[in-house]
Structure formats: structure tokens, C-alpha cells
mmCIF file of C-alpha atoms in Angstrom:
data_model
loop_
_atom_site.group_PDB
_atom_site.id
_atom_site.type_symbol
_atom_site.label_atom_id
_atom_site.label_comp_id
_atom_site.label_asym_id
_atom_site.label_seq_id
_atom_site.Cartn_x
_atom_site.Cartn_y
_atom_site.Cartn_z
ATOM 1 C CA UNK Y 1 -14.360 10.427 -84.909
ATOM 2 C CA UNK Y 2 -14.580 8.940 -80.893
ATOM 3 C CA UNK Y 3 -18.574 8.642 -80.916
ATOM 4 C CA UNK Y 4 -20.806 6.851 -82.360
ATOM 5 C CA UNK Y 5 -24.770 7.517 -82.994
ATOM 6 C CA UNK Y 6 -26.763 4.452 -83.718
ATOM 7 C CA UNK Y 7 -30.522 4.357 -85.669
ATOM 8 C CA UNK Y 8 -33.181 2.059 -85.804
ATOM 9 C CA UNK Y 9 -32.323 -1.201 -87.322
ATOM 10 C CA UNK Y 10 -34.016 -2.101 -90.478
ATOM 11 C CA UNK Y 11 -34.926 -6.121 -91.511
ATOM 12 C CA UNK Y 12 -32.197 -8.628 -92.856
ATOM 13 C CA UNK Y 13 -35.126 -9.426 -95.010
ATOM 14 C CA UNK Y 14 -34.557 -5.838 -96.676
ATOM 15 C CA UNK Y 15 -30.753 -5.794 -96.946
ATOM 16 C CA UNK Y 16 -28.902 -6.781 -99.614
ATOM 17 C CA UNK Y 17 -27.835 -10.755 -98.823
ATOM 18 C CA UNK Y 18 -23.717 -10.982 -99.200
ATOM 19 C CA UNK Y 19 -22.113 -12.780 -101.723
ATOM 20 C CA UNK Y 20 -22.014 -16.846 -100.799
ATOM 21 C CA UNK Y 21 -18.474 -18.531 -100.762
ATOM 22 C CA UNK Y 22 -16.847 -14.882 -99.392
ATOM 23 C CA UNK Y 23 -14.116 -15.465 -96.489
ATOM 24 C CA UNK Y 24 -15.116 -13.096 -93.728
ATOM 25 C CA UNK Y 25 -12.712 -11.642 -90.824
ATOM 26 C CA UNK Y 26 -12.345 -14.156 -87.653
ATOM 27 C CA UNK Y 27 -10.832 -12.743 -84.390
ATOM 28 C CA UNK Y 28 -7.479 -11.000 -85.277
ATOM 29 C CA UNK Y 29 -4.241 -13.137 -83.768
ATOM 30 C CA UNK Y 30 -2.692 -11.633 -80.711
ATOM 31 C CA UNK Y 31 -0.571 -9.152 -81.226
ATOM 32 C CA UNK Y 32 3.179 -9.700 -81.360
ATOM 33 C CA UNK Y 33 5.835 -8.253 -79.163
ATOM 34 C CA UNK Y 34 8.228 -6.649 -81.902
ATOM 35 C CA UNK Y 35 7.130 -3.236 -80.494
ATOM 36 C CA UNK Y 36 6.116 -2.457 -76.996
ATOM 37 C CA UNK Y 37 2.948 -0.313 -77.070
ATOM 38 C CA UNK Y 38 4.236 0.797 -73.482
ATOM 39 C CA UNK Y 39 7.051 2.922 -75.850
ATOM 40 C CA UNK Y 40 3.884 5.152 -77.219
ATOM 41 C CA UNK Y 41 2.937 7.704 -75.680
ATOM 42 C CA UNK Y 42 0.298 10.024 -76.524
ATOM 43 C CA UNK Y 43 1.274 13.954 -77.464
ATOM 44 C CA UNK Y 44 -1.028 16.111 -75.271
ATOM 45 C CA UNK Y 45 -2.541 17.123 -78.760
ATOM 46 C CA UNK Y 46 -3.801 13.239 -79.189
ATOM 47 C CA UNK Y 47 -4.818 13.244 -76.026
ATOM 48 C CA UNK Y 48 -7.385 16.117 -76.610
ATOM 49 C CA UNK Y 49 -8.724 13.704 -79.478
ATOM 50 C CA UNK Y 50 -8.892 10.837 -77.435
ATOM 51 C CA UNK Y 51 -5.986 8.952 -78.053
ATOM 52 C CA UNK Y 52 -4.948 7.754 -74.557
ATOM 53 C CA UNK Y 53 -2.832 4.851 -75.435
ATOM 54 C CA UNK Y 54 -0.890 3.027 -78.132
ATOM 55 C CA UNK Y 55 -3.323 1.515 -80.568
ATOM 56 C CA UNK Y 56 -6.130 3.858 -80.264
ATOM 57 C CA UNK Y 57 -4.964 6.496 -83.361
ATOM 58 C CA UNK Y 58 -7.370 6.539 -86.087
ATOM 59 C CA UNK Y 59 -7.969 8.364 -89.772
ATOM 60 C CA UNK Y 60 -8.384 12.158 -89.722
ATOM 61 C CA UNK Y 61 -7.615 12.334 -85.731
ATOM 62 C CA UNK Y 62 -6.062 15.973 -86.545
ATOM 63 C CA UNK Y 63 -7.344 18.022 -89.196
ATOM 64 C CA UNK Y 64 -4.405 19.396 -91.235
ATOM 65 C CA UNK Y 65 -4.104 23.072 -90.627
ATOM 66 C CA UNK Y 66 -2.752 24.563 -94.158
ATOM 67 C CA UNK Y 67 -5.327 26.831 -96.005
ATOM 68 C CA UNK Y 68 -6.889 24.736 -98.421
ATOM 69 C CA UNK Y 69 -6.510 25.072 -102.287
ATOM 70 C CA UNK Y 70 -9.164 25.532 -104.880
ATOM 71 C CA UNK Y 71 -11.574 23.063 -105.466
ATOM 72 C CA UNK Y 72 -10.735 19.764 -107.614
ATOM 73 C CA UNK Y 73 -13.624 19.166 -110.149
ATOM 74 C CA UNK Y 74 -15.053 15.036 -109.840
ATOM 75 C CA UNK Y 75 -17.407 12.934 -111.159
ATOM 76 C CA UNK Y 76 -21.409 13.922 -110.694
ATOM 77 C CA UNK Y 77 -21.882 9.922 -109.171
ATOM 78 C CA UNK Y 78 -20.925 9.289 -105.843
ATOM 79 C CA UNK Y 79 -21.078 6.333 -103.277
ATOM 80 C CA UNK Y 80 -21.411 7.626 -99.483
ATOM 81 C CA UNK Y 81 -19.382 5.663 -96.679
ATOM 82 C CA UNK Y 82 -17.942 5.560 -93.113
ATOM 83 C CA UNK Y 83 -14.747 4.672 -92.004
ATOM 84 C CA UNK Y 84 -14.258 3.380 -88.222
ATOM 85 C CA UNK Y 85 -11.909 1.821 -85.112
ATOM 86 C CA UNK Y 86 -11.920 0.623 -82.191
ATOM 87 C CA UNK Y 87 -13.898 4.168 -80.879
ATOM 88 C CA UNK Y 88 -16.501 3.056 -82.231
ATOM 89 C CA UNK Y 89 -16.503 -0.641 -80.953
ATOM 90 C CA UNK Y 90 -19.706 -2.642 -81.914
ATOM 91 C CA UNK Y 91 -21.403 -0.588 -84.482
ATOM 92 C CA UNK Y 92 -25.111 -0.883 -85.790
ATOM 93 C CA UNK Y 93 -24.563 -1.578 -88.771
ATOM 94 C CA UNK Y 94 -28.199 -1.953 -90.330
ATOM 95 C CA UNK Y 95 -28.487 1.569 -88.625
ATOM 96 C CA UNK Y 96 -25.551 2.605 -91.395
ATOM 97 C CA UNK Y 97 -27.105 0.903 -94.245
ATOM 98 C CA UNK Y 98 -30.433 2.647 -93.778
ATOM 99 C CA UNK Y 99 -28.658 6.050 -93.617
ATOM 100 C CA UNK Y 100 -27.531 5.088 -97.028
ATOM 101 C CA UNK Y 101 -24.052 4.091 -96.362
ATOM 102 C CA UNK Y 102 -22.840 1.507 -99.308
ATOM 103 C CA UNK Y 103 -19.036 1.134 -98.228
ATOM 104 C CA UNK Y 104 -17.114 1.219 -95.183
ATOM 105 C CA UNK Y 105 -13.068 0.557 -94.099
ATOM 106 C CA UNK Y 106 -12.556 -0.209 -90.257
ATOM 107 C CA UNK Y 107 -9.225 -0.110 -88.988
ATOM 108 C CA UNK Y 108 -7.080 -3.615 -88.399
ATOM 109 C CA UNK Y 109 -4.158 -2.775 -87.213
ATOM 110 C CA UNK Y 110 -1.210 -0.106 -85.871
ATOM 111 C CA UNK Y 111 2.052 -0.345 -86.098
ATOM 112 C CA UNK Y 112 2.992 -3.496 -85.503
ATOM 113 C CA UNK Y 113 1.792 -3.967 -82.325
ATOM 114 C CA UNK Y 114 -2.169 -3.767 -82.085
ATOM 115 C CA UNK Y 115 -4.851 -5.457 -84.050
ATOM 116 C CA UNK Y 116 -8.318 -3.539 -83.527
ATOM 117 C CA UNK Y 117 -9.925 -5.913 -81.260
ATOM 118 C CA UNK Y 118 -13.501 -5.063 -82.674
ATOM 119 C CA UNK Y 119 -12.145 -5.494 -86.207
ATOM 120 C CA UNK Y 120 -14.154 -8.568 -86.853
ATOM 121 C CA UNK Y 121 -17.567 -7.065 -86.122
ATOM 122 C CA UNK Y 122 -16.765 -4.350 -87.767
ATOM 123 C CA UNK Y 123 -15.142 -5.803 -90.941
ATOM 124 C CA UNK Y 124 -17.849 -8.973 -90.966
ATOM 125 C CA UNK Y 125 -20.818 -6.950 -90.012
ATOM 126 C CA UNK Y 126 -20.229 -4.170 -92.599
ATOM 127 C CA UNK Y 127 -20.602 -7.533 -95.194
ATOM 128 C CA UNK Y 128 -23.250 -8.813 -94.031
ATOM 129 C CA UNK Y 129 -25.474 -5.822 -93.716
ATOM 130 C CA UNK Y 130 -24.664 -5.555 -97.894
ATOM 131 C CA UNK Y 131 -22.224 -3.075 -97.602
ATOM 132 C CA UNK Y 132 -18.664 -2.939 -100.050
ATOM 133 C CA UNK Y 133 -15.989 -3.242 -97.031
ATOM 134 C CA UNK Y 134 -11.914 -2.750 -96.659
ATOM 135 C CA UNK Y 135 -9.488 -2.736 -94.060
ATOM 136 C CA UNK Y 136 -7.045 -0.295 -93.108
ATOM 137 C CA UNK Y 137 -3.414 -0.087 -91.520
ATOM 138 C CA UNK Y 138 -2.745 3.168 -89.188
ATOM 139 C CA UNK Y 139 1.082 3.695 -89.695
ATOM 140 C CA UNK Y 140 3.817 4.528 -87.047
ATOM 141 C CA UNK Y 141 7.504 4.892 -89.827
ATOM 142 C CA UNK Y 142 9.397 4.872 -86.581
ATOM 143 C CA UNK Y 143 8.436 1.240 -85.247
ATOM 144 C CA UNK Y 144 9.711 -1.123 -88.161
ATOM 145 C CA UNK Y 145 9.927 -1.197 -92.054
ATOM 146 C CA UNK Y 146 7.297 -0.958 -94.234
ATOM 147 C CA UNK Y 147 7.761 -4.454 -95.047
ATOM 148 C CA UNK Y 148 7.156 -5.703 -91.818
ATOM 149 C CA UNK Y 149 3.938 -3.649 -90.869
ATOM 150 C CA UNK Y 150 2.947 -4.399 -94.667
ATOM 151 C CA UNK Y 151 2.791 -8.154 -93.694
ATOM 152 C CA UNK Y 152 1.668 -7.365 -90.211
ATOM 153 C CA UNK Y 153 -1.445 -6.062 -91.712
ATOM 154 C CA UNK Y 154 -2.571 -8.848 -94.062
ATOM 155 C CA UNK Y 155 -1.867 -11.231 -91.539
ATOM 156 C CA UNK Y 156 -4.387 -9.603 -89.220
ATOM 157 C CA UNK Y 157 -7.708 -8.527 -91.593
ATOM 158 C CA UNK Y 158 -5.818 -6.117 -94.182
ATOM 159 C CA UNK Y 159 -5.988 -9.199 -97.134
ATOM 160 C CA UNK Y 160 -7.972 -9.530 -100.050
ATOM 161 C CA UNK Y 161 -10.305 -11.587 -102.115
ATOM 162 C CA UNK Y 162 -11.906 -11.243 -105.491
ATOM 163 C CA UNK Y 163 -15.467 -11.161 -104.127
ATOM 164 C CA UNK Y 164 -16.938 -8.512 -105.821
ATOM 165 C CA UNK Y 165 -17.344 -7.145 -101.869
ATOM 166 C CA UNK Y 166 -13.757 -6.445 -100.718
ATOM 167 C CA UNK Y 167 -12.073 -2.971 -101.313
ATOM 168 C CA UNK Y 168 -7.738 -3.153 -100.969
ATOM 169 C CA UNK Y 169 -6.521 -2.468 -98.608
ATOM 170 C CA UNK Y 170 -5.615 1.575 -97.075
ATOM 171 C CA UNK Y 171 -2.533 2.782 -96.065
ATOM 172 C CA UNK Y 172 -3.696 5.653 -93.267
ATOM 173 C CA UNK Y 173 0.112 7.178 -93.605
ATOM 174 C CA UNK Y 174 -0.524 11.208 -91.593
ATOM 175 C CA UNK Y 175 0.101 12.884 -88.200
ATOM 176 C CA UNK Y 176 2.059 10.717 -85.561
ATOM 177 C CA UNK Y 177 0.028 10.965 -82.735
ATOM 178 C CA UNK Y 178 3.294 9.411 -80.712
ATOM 179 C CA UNK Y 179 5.894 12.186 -81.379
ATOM 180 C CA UNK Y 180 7.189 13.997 -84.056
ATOM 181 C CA UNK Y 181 5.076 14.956 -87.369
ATOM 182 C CA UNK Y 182 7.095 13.123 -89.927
ATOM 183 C CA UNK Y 183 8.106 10.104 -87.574
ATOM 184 C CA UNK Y 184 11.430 11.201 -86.979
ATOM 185 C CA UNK Y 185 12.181 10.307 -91.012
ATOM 186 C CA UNK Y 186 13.182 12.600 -93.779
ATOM 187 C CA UNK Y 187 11.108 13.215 -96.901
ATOM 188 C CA UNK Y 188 13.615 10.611 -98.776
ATOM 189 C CA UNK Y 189 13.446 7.640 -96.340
ATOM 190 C CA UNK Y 190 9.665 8.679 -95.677
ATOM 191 C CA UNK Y 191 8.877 7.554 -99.781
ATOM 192 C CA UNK Y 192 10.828 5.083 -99.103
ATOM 193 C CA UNK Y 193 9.639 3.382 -96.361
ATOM 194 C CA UNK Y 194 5.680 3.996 -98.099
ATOM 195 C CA UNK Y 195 6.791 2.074 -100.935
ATOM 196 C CA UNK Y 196 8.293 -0.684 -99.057
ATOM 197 C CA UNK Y 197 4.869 -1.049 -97.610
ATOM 198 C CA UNK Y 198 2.950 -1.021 -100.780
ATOM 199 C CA UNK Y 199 5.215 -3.168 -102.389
ATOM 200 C CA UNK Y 200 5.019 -6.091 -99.765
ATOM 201 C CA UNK Y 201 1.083 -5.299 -99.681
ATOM 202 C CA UNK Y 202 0.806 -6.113 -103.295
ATOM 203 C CA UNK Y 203 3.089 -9.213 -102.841
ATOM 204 C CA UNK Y 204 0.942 -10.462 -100.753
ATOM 205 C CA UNK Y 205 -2.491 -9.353 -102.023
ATOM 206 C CA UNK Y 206 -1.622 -8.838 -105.698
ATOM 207 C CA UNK Y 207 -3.059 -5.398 -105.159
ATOM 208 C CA UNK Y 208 -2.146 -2.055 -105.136
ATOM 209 C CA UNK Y 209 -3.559 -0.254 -101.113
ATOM 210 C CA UNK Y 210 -4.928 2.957 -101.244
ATOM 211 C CA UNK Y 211 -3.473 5.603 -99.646
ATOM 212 C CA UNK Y 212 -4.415 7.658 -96.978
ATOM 213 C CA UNK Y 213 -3.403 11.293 -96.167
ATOM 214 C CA UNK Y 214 -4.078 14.887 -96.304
ATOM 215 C CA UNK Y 215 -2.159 17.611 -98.493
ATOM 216 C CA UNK Y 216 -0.711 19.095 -95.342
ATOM 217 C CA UNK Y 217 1.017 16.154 -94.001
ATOM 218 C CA UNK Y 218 2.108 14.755 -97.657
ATOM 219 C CA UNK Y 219 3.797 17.985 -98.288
ATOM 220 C CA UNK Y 220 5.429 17.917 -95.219
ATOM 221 C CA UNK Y 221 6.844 14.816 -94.818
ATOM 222 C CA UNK Y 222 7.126 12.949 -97.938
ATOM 223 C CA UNK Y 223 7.868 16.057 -99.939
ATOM 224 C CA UNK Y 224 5.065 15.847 -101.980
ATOM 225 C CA UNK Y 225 5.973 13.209 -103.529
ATOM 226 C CA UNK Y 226 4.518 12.178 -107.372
ATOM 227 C CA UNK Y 227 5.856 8.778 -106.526
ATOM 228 C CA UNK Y 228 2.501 6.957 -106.227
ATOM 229 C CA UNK Y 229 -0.014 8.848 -108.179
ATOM 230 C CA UNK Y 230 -0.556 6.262 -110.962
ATOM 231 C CA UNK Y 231 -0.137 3.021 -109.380
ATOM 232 C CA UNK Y 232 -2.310 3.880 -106.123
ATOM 233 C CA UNK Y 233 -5.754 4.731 -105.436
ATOM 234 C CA UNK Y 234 -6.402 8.372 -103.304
ATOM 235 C CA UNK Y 235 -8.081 8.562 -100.636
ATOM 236 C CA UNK Y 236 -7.813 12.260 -99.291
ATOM 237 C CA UNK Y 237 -8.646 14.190 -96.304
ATOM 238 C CA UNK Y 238 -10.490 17.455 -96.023
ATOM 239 C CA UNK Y 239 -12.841 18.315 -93.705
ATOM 240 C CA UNK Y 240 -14.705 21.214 -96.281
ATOM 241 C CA UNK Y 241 -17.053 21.637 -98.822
ATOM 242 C CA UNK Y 242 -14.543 19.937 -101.389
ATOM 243 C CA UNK Y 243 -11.205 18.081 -101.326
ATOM 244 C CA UNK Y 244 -9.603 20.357 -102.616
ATOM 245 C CA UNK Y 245 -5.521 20.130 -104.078
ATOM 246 C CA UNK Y 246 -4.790 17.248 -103.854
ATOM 247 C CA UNK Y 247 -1.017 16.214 -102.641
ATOM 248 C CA UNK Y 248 1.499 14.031 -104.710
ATOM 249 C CA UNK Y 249 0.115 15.304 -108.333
ATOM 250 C CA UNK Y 250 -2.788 12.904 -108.296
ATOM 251 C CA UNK Y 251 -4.797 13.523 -110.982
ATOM 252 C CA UNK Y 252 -8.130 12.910 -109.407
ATOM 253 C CA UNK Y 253 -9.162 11.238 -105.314
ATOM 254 C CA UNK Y 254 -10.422 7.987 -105.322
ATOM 255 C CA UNK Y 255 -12.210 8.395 -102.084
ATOM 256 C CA UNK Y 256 -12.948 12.037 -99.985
ATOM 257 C CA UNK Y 257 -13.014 11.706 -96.119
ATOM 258 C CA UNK Y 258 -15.495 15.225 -95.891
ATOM 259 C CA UNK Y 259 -16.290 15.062 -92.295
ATOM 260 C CA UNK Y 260 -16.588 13.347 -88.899
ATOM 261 C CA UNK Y 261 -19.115 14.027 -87.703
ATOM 262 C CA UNK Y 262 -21.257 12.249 -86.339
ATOM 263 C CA UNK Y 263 -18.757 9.068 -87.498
ATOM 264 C CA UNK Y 264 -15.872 9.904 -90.171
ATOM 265 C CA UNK Y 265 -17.852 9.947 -93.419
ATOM 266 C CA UNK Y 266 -16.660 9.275 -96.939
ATOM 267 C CA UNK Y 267 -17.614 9.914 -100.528
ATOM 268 C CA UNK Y 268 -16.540 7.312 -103.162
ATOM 269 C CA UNK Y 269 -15.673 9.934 -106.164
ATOM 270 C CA UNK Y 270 -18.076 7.246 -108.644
ATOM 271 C CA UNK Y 271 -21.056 5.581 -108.871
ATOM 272 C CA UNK Y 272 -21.512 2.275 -107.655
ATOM 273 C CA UNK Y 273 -20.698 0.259 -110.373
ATOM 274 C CA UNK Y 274 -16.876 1.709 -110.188
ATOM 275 C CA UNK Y 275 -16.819 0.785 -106.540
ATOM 276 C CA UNK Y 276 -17.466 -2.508 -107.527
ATOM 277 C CA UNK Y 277 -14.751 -2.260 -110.206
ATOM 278 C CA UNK Y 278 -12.485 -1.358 -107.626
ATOM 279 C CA UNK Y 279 -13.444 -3.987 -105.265
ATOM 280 C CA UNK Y 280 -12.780 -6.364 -108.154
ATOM 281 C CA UNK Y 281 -9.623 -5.065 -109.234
#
């Protein structure tokens, strides 16, 4: 979602104090040159969702348009949460924590080309206001191997630490905003290139990143793959009244991104003592 609506702030006093000895988010490094973001250009469709240049794609910018299945059944317990970018830029976060948001991702990087340059307020902010955070890396196949953006991300916000307070890492992997659906790749080099990705992540992080997607676009373009559904956490798009079928065989979501409105809003499918868990690993 491009706006943001900001509350009244409540006290630090009130908030839950962050964990001491946790490494927070500094200014990402400049990004590098490997891939001009002069080469991405914006489909008109982006451009109705307010993606004007390279860099500015974010989760859930196009709804899928499939008919959605029957509902999946999940826990009673739930966790709510945001997810945000650079469209949102500076965001009030005690505003977020008083309208009961316990968990939130913010976008690091694209590609391998763009590092959100409101990441660290974001990422840092979202700690110290009490909240769970993550990080997440927006996708582009087409660029460079998975490998490559896999590292590109940790190196700019997407690592982790045993804090008790940091979620892995997400893998938004969904509509190319640049060009063609599936990124000019077929289903085959598609899994392929995702498990490059998560394999370097977890190299580097000793985690497994969530994924990202929708059923529409993981049908589509990956071939609905089962390749990932026991080693990495779902986190699924619907915009409805529940998530739905989910893609790849995945026997339950991990996290539901419901809306976006009036910011992209997310339901942890557990109560906050498995959010933890998963922060832990």
C-alpha cells in the first residue's frame, strides 16, 4: 500500500523496552552497479500502483486475479502486523503499536540494485517501539542469480540474529512490475533460481526465509511447485476474508497478508509465543 495514516503517539514509558545487546539496522551501503535501475521500467499497470521507477515495487502491489479457493482452516491465536517500503518512508511507529500491531517486515532491498533508503527507520524503529521485526527482499529473476541477490540482501538489512526480536528473512518472489509475469524464466529455471536464493540465504543466516507469494503467481510461474513446503515458512497473499488454497501444497500459511488498506496488514497464523519461536528459530 502507497499511503500511510499515522495516530497519536503513545509514551516510551508504556512500550515494551527492546531486548539489550540486539544489533539494530545502520544506513544500508550504497547500492552497487551490477544492474542499472535505468534498465527498469515500469509496465503502465505498475504505474497505476505507483511504481514510477526501479526500486519502488513492493508486497501485494497487484492483487492476483484467479478466483479464490475454499477457505484453509488455522489456528484460533493470531498476532496482527504491517508490512512496509519506501511508500511509506518515516513511519509512526508508536502510532502502530497502539493500533495493536506486534510484528512488522519493511522492505531492504530489490534486485540487486536498490537498498530501501528508509530501511533503517523502519527496521530500527519497528524494535524499538517493542515490536517482533524482519526484513524483506523484492525479487526481479531476470537481473542476476539467486545467489547473488541472496547475498545482496543480507549484506544490506536482510541478516539475522538470535534475539528473541528478529523474524528471517522474506523472499517477496510475485508479479514483475518491470516486464513479463514470470521474469522471462520458465517454471523449471524459476524453482531453480528460488532455491538458489534460499540456499545462499541460509548460508549466510543459518536460516530458512520465508516466502512470499500469492496462489496465482506460484501457479503460474513456478508451476506450483511442492519444492519448498517443508523447509520454508508461508507467507501468503489474499486480499479476502481468508487465505484461502494455498499454492505449492503447503500444509498450513505461516503469515496472511489480508489487506492494504490503510498500510498492508498481516496476521501471524499463532499466538505470540510461536512468533517468538519463530523469531528464535
Amino acid at each position: 500500500m502507497k499511503s500511510f495514516v499515522t495516530g497519536a503517539a503513545v509514551t516510551l514509558g508504556l512500550l515494551l523496552a527492546p531486548l539489550a545487546g540486539s544489533t539494530l539496522a545502520s544506513a544500508a551501503p550504497a547500492p552497487d552497479s551490477s544492474t542499472s535501475p535505468a534498465a527498469h521500467q515500469p509496465t503502465t499497470e505498475a504505474r497505476q500502483h505507483d511504481i514510477t521507477k526501479a526500486g519502488e515495487a513492493f508486497m501485494g502491489w497487484r492483487q492476483p486475479t484467479t478466483a479464490a479457493g475454499p477457505a484453509v482452516m488455522s489456528t484460533t491465536a493470531s498476532v496482527e502486523g504491517i508490512d512496509v517500503s519506501s511508500h511509506q518512508g518515516n513511519v509512526d511507529w508508536a502510532a502502530q503499536w497502539n493500533a495493536g500491531k506486534r510484528f512488522a517486515y519493511s522492505k531492504a532491498t530489490e534486485g540487486n540494485y536498490y537498498s530501501n533508503p528508509y530501511f533503517a527507520q523502519q527496521y530500527n524503529g519497528s524494535y524499538n517501539v517493542g515490536m517482533i521485526r524482519g526484513a524483506y527482499h523484492f525479487a526481479t529473476p531476470n537481473d542476476s542469480s539467486g545467489a547473488n541477490q541472496a547475498n545482496y540482501f543480507v549484506d544490506r538489512g536482510g541478516a539475522w540474529s538470535r534475539d528473541g526480536r528478529t523474524l528471517p528473512g522474506a523472499l517477496d518472489i510475485e508479479y514483475n512490475p518491470y516486464g513479463a509475469t514470470c521474469y522471462g524464466l520458465s517454471a523449471s529455471s524459476m524453482v531453480s533460481w528460488i532455491r538458489d536464493f534460499l540456499n545462499t540465504y541460509k548460508s549466510r543466516t543459518g536460516r530458512d526465509a520465508v516466502i512470499y507469494t500469492n496462489l496465482d503467481w506460484w501457479s503460474r510461474c513456478t508451476g506450483n511447485s511442492t519444492a519448498f513446503n517443508s523447509t520454508n515458512p508461508l507467507w501468503v497473499a489474499r486480499y479476502a476474508s481468508a487465505p484461502g488454497t494455498l499454492p505449492g501444497g503447503w500444509p498450513f500459511h505461516t503469515i496472511w497478508q489480508y489487506s492494504s488498506t490503510p498500510i498492508d496488514q498481516d496476521r501471524f497464523n499463532g499466538d505470540q509465543t510461536r512468533l517468538v519461536a519463530l523469531a528464535n528459530g
